[in-house]
CSV table of C-alpha atoms and ligand atoms in Angstrom, one decimal:
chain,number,residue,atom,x,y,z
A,1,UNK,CA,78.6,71.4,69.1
A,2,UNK,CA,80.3,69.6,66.5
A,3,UNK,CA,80.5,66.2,69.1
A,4,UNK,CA,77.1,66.5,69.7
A,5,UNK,CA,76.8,66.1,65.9
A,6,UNK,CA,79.1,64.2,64.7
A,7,UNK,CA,78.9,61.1,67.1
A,8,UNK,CA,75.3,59.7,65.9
A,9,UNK,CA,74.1,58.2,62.6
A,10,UNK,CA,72.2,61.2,61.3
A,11,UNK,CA,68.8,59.7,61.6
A,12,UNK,CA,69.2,59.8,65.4
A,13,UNK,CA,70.7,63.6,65.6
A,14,UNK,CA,68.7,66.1,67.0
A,15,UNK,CA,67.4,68.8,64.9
A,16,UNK,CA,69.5,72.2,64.8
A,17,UNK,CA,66.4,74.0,64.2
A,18,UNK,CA,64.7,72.6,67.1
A,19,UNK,CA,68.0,73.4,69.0
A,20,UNK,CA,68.4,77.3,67.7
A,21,UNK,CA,64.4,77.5,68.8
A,22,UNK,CA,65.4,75.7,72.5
A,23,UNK,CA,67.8,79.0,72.7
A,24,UNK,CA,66.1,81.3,71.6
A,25,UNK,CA,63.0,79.9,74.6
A,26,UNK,CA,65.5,80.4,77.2
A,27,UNK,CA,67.3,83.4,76.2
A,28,UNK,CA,63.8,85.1,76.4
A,29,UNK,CA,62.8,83.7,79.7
A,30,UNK,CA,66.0,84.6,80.8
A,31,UNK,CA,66.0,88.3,79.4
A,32,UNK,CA,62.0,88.5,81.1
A,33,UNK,CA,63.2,87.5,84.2
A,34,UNK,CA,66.0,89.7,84.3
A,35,UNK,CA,63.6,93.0,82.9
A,36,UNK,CA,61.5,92.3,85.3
A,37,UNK,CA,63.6,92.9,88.0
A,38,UNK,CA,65.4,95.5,86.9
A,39,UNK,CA,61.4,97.1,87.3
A,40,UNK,CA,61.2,96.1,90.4
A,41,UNK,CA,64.2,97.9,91.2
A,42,UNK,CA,63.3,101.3,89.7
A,43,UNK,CA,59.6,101.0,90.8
A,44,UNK,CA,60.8,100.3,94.6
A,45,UNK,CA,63.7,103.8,93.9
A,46,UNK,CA,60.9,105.7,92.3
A,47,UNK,CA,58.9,105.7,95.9
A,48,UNK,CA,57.8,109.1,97.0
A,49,UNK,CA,60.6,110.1,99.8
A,50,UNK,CA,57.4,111.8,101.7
A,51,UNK,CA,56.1,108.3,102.1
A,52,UNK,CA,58.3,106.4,105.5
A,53,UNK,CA,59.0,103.2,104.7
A,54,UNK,CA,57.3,100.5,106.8
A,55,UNK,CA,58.6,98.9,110.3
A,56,UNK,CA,59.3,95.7,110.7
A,57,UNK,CA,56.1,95.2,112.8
A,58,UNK,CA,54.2,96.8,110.5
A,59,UNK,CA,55.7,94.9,107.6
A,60,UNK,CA,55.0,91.8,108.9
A,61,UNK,CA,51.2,92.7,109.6
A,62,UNK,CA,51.5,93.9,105.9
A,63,UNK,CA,52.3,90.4,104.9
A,64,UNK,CA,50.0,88.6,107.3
A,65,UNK,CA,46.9,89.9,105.5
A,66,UNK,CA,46.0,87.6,102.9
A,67,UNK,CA,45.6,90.5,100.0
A,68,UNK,CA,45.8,88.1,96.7
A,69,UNK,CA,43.8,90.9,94.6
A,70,UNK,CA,46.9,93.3,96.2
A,71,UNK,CA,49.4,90.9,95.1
A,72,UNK,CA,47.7,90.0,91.4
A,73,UNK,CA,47.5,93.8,91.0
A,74,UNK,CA,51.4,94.2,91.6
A,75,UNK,CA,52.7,91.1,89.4
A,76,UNK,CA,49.7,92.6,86.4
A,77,UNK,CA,51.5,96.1,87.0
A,78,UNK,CA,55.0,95.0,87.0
A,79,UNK,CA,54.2,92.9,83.7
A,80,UNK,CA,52.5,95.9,82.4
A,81,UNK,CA,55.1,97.8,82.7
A,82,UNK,CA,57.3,95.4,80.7
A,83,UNK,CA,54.7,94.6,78.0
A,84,UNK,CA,54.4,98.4,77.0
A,85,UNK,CA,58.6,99.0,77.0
A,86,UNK,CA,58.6,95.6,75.1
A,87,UNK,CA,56.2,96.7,72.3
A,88,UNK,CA,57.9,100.4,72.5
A,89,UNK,CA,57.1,102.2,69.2
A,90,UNK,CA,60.7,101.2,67.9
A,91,UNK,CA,60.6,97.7,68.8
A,92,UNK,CA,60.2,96.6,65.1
A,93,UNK,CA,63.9,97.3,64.8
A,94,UNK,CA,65.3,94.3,66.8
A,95,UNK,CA,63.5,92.4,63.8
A,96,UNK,CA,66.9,92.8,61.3
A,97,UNK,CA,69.3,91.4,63.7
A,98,UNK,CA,67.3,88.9,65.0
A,99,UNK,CA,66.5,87.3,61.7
A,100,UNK,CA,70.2,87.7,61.5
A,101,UNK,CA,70.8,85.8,64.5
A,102,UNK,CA,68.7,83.2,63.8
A,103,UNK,CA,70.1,82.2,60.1
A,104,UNK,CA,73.9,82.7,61.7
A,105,UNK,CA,72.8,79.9,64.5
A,106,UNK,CA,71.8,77.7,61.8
A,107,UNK,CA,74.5,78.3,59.7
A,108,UNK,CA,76.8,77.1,62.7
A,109,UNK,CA,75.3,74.0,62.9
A,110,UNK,CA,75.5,73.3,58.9
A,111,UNK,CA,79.3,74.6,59.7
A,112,UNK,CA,80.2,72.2,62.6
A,113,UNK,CA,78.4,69.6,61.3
A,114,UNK,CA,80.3,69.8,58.4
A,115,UNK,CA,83.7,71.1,59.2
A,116,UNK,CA,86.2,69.5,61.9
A,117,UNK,CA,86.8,71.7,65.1
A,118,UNK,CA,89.9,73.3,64.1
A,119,UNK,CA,88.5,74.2,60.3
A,120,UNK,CA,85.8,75.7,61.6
A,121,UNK,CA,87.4,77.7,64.5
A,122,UNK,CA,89.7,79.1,62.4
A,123,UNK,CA,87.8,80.2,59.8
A,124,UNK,CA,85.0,81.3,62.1
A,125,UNK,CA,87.5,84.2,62.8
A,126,UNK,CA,87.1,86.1,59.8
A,127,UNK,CA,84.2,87.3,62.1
A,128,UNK,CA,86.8,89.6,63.7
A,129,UNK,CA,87.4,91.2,59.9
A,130,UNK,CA,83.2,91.3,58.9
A,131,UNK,CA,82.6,93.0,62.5
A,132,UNK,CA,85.2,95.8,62.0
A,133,UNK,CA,84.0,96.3,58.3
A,134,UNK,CA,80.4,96.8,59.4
A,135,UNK,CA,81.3,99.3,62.5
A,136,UNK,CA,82.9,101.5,60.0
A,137,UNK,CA,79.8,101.1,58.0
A,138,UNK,CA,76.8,101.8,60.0
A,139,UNK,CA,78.3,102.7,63.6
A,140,UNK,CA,80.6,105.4,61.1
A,141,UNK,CA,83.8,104.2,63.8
A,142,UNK,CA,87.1,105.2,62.0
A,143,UNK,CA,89.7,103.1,62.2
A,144,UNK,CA,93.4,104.2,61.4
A,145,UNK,CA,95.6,101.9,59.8
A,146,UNK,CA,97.5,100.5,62.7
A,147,UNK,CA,93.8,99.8,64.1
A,148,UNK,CA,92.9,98.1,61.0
A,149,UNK,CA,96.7,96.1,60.7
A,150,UNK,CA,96.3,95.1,64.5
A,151,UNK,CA,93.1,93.3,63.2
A,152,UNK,CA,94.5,91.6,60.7
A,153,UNK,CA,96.9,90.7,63.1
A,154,UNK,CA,94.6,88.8,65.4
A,155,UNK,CA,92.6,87.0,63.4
A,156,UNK,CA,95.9,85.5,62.0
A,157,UNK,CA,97.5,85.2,66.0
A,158,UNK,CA,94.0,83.7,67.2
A,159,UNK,CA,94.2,81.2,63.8
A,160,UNK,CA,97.5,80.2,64.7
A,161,UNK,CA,96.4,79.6,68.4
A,162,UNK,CA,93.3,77.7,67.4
A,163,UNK,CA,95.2,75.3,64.7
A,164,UNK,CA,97.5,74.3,66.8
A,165,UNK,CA,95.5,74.3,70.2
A,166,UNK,CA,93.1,71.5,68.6
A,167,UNK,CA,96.1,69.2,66.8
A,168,UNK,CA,98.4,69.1,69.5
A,169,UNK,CA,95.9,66.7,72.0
A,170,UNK,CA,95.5,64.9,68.9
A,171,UNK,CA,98.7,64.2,68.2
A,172,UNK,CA,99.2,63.4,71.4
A,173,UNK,CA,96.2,61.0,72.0
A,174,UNK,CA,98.1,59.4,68.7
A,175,UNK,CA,101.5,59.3,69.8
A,176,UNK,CA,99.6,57.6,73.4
A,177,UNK,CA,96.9,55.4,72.1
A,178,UNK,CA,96.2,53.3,68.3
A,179,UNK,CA,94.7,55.7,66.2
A,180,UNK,CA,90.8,55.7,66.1
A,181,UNK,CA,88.2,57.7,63.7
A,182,UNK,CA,84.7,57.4,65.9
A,183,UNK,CA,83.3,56.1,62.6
A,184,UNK,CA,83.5,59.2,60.6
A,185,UNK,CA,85.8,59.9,57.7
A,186,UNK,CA,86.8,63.2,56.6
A,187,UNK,CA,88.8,64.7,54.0
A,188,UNK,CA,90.2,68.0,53.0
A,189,UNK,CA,90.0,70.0,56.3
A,190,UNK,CA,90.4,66.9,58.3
A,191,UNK,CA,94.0,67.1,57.9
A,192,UNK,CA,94.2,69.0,60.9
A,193,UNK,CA,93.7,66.2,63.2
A,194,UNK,CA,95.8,63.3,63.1
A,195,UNK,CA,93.3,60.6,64.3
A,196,UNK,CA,91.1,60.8,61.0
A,197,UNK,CA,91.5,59.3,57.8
A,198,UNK,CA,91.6,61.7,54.7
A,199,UNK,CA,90.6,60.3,51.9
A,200,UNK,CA,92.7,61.2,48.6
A,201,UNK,CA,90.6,63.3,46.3
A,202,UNK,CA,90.3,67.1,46.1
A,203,UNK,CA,86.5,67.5,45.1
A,204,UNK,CA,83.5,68.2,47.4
A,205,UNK,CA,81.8,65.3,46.7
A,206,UNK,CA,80.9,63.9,49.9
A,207,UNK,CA,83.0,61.0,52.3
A,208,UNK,CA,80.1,58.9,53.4
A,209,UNK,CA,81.2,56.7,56.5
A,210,UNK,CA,79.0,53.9,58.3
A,211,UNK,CA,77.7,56.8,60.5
A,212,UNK,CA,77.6,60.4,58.6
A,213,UNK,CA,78.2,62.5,55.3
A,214,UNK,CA,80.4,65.3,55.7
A,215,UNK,CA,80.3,68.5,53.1
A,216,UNK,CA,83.4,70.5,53.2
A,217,UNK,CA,82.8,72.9,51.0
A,218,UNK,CA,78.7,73.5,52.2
A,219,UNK,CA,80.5,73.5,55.8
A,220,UNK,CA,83.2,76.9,54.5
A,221,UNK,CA,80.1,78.6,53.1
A,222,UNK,CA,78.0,78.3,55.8
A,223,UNK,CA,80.8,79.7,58.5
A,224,UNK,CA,81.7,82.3,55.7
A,225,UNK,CA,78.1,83.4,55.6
A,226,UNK,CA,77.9,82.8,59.5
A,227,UNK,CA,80.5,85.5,59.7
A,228,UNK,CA,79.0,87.9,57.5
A,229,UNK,CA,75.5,87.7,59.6
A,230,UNK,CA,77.7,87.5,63.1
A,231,UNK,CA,79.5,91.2,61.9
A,232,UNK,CA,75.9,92.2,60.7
A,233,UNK,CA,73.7,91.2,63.3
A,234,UNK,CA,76.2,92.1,65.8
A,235,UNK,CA,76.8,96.0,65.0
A,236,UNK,CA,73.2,96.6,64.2
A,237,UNK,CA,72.3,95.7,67.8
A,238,UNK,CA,74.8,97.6,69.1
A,239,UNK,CA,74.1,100.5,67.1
A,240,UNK,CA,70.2,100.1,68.1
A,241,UNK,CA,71.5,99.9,72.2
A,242,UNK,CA,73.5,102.6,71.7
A,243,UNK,CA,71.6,104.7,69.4
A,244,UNK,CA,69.2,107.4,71.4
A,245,UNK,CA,65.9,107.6,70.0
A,246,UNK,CA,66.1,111.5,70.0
A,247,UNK,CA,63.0,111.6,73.0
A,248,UNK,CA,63.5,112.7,76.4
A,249,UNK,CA,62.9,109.1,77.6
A,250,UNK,CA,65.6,106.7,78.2
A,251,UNK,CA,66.4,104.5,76.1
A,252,UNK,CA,65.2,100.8,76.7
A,253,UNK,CA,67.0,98.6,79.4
A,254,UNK,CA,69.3,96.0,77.8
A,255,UNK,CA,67.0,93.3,79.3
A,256,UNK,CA,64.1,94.5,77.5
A,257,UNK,CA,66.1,94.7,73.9
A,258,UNK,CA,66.9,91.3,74.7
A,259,UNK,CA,63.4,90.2,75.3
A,260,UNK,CA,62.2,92.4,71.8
A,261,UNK,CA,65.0,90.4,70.1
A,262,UNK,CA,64.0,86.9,71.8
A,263,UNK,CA,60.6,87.6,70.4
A,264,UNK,CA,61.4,88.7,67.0
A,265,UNK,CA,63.7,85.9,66.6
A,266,UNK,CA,60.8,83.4,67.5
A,267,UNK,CA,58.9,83.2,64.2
A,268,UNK,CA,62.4,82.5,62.1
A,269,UNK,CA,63.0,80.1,64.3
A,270,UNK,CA,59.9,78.5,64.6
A,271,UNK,CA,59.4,78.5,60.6
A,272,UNK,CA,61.5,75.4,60.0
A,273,UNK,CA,60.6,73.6,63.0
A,274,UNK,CA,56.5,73.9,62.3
A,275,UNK,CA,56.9,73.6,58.3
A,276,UNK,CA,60.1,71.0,58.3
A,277,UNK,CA,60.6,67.2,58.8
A,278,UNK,CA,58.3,64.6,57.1
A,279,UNK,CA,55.8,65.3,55.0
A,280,UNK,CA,52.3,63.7,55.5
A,281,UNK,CA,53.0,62.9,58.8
A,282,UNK,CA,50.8,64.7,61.4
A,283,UNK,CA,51.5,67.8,63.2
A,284,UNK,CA,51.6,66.8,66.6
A,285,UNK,CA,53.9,63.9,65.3
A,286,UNK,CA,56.1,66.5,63.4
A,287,UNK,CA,56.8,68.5,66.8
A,288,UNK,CA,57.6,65.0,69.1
A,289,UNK,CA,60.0,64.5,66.2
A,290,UNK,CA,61.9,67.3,65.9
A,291,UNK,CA,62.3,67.7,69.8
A,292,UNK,CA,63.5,64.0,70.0
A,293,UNK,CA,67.1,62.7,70.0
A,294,UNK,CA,68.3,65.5,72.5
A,295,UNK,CA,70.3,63.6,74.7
A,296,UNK,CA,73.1,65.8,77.3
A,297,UNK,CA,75.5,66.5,74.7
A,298,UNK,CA,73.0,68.8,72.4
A,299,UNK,CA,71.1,70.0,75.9
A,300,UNK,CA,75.1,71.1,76.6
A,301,UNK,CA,75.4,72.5,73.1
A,302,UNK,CA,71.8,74.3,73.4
A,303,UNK,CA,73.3,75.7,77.0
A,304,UNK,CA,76.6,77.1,76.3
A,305,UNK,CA,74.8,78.8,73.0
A,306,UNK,CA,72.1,80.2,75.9
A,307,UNK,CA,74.7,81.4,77.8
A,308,UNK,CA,77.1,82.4,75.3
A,309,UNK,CA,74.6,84.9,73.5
A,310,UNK,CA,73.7,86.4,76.9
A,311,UNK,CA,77.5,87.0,77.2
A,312,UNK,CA,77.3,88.8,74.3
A,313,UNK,CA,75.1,90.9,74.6
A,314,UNK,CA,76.5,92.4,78.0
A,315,UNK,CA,79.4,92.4,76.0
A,316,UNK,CA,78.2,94.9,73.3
A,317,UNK,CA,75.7,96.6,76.1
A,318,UNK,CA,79.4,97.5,78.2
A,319,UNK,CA,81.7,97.4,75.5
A,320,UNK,CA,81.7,97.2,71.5
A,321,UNK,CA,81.8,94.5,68.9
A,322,UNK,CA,85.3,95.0,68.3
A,323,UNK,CA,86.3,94.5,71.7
A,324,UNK,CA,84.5,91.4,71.9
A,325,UNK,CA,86.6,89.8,69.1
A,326,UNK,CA,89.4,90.9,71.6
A,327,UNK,CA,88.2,89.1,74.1
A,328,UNK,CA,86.8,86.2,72.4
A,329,UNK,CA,90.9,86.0,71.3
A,330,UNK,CA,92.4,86.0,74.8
A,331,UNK,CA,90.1,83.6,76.3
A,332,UNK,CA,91.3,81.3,73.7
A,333,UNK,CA,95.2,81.7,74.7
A,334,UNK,CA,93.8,81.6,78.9
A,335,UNK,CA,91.9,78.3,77.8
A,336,UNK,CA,94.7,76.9,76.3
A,337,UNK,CA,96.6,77.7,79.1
A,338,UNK,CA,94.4,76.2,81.6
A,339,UNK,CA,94.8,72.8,79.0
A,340,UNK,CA,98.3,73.1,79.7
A,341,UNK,CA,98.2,73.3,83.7
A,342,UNK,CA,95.5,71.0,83.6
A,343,UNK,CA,96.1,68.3,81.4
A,344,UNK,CA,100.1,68.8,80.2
A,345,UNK,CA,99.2,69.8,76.9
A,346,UNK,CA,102.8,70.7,75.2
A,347,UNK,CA,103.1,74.1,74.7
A,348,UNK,CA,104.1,74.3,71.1
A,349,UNK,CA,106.5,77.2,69.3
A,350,UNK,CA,103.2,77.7,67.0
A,351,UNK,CA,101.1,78.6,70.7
A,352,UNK,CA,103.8,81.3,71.5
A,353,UNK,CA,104.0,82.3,68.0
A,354,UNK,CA,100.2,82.9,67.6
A,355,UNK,CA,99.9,84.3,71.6
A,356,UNK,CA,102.9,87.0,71.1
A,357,UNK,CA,100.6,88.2,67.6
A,358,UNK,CA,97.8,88.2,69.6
A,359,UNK,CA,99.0,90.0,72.9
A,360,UNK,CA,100.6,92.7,70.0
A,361,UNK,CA,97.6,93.1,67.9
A,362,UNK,CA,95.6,94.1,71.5
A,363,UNK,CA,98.4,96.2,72.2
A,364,UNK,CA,98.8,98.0,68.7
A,365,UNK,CA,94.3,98.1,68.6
A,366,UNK,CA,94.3,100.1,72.2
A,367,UNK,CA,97.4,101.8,72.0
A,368,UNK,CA,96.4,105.8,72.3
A,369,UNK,CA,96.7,107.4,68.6
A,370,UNK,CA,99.5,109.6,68.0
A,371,UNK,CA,98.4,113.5,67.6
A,372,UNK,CA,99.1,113.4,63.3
A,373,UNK,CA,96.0,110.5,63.1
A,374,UNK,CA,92.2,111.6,63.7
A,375,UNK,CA,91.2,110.0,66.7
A,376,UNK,CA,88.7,107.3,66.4
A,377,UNK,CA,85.1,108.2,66.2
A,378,UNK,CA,82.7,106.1,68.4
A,379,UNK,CA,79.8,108.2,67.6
A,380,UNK,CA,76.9,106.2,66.6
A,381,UNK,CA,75.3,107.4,63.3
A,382,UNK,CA,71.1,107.8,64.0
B,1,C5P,O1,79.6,84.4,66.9
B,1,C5P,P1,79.0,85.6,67.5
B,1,C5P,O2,79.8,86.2,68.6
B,1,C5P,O3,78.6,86.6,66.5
B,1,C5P,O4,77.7,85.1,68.2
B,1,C5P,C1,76.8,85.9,68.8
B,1,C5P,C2,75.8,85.0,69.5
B,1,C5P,O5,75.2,85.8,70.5
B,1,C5P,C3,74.6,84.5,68.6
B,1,C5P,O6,74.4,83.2,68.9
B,1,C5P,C4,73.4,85.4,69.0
B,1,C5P,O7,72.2,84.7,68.9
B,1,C5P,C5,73.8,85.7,70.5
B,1,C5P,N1,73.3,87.0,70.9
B,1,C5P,C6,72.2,87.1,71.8
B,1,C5P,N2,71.8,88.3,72.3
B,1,C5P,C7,72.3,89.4,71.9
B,1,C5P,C8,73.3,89.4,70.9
B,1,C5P,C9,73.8,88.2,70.5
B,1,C5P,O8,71.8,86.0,72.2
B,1,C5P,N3,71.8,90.6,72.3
């Protein structure tokens, strides 16, 4: 994300509105595709046992006879089916964290654009601290105080990890090649990496370079508030999954939350897009614009976020919020890892030192309370 944005002028960067409303799109295609055959499934279980199902002979017959008002019927049935557990009574909920969602995605493009990788990472881990606080909120989890020391723990272990995971190719590509800048100039955070100039001055006025403008201090309060919305956004779905709505009827499939949230999260998203860029310049202009200048690094960027949410949400569907931050932390050691098998990165006392915190906080969070503590209470609050 933040080479996608960094490498052009900013006159020929994509729009990150355009690009939080491209994954959004796919996200709910995705999730429609996905409902929909989970119907399939239960509407081909839910067969009568008295009725035998078909031979093959008989099936093929079946399919010889051209029956398109048969087939319309199905598809309008199956997509019936989905339209009324999409607009479920309680569907208006999905509306809080998908607004949510919508102004942390943007605030992680103001963050990237404006931060350098390392800056950003790191800080983006306070996420861990935001998630915890709001499960104890509105999910009512209690957390003892090893629980809440072993998250201190990893966001620390995972900063340590991230710092050092992102400087040491730089110093590298230093210590192997002259030292280059891309054409941007930094300052402040920019320390981290050893290829980039800092300039010498310790206000937030901006570095302008031949190509782009960077804000430190707008790109810290945009990950701060992108952590506050991530912990938000991310327990109140959860406790919406998880929550029963007191009925006899199930509650909804995950695929079908997804798709309520890919729809609520449409108008945020396409508020800034229909209502930014130029002014007195004509609609159908507006729109070409704001979907131009996406060349393979932002249709990456727009992927990985696709895929990445849809990751998360199986995540919180199979698992919790907190768990997720534990995972999000040992991928980060196994990718830095796979750097080092890969591509000899030096495996640095500051890796080992940030890994062992890790690998202890996930020990210390699962480890089973001892009798004198309350156990912890995963009881969601309706
Ligand atoms: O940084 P964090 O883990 O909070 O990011 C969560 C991401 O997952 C957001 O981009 C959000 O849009 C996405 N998400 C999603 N579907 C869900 C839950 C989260 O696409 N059900």
């Amino acid at each position: 994300m933040h080479y996608s944005r960094i490498t052009t002028a900013p006159s020929k960067t994509y729009s990150a509105a355009s690009a939080v409303l491209l994954n959004e799109l796919l996200k709910g295609i995705i999730s429609v595709i996905v409902a929909l055959r989970h119907i399939d499934q239960e509407m081909s279980q839910a067969t009568p046992s008295y009725v035998s199902p078909l031979s093959e002979k008989e099936t093929k017959i079946l399919h010889q006879i051209p029956s398109p008002s048969f087939t319309s019927w199905f598809q309008a049935s199956r997509l019936r089916n989905l339209s009324n557990q999409v607009l479920s009574p309680d569907c208006y909920k999905l509306a809080v964290p998908a607004i949510l969602y919508v102004i942390q995605n943007n605030l992680q493009y103001v963050a990237a654009t404006n931060l350098d990788v390392a800056t950003f990472q790191v800080t983006y881990q306070m996420k861990i601290l935001t998630t915890a606080f709001f499960s104890v909120l509105l999910l009512r989890k209690r957390l003892t105080k090893a629980k809440w020391a072993s998250l201190v723990m990893l966001a620390i272990g995972v900063g340590i990890v991230q710092l050092q995971s992102t400087t040491a190719p730089a110093a590298q590509a230093h210590s192997a090649s002259p030292p280059h800048n891309h054409g941007i100039i930094q300052k402040g955070s920019a320390q981290l990496r050893s290829d980039i100039p800092v300039a010498p001055s310790d206000s937030d006025a901006p570095l302008v370079s031949s190509e782009r403008v960077m804000h430190p201090f707008r790109g810290f309060l945009a990950v701060t508030l992108a952590c506050m919305t991530s912990g938000l956004a991310g327990v109140y779905f959860e406790f919406i999954l998880k929550s029963s709505s007191g009925s006899s009827t199930p509650p909804p499939d995950l695929w079908v939350r997804n798709t309520q949230l890919s729809l609520f999260s449409l108008v945020p998203a396409l508020i800034p897009v229909l209502f930014g860029g130029q002014a007195g310049v004509g609609f159908v202009e507006r729109m070409m614009a704001s979907f131009a200048n996406f060349n393979g690094w932002a249709i990456g960027t727009v992927l990985t976020q696709t895929l990445g949410g849809l990751i998360t949400a199986i995540v919180i569907r199979y698992s919790d919020n907190i768990m997720k931050g534990f995972a999000t932390s040992l991928s980060i050691i196994i990718s830095f890892l796979a750097s080092v098998a890969l591509f000899s990165y030096p495996i640095t006392f500051a890796f080992l030192l940030g890994s062992s915190i890790v690998l202890a906080a996930t020990y210390l969070y699962n480890a089973p309370s001892s009798p004198s503590t309350p156990p912890t209470r995963t009881t969601v609050a309706v």
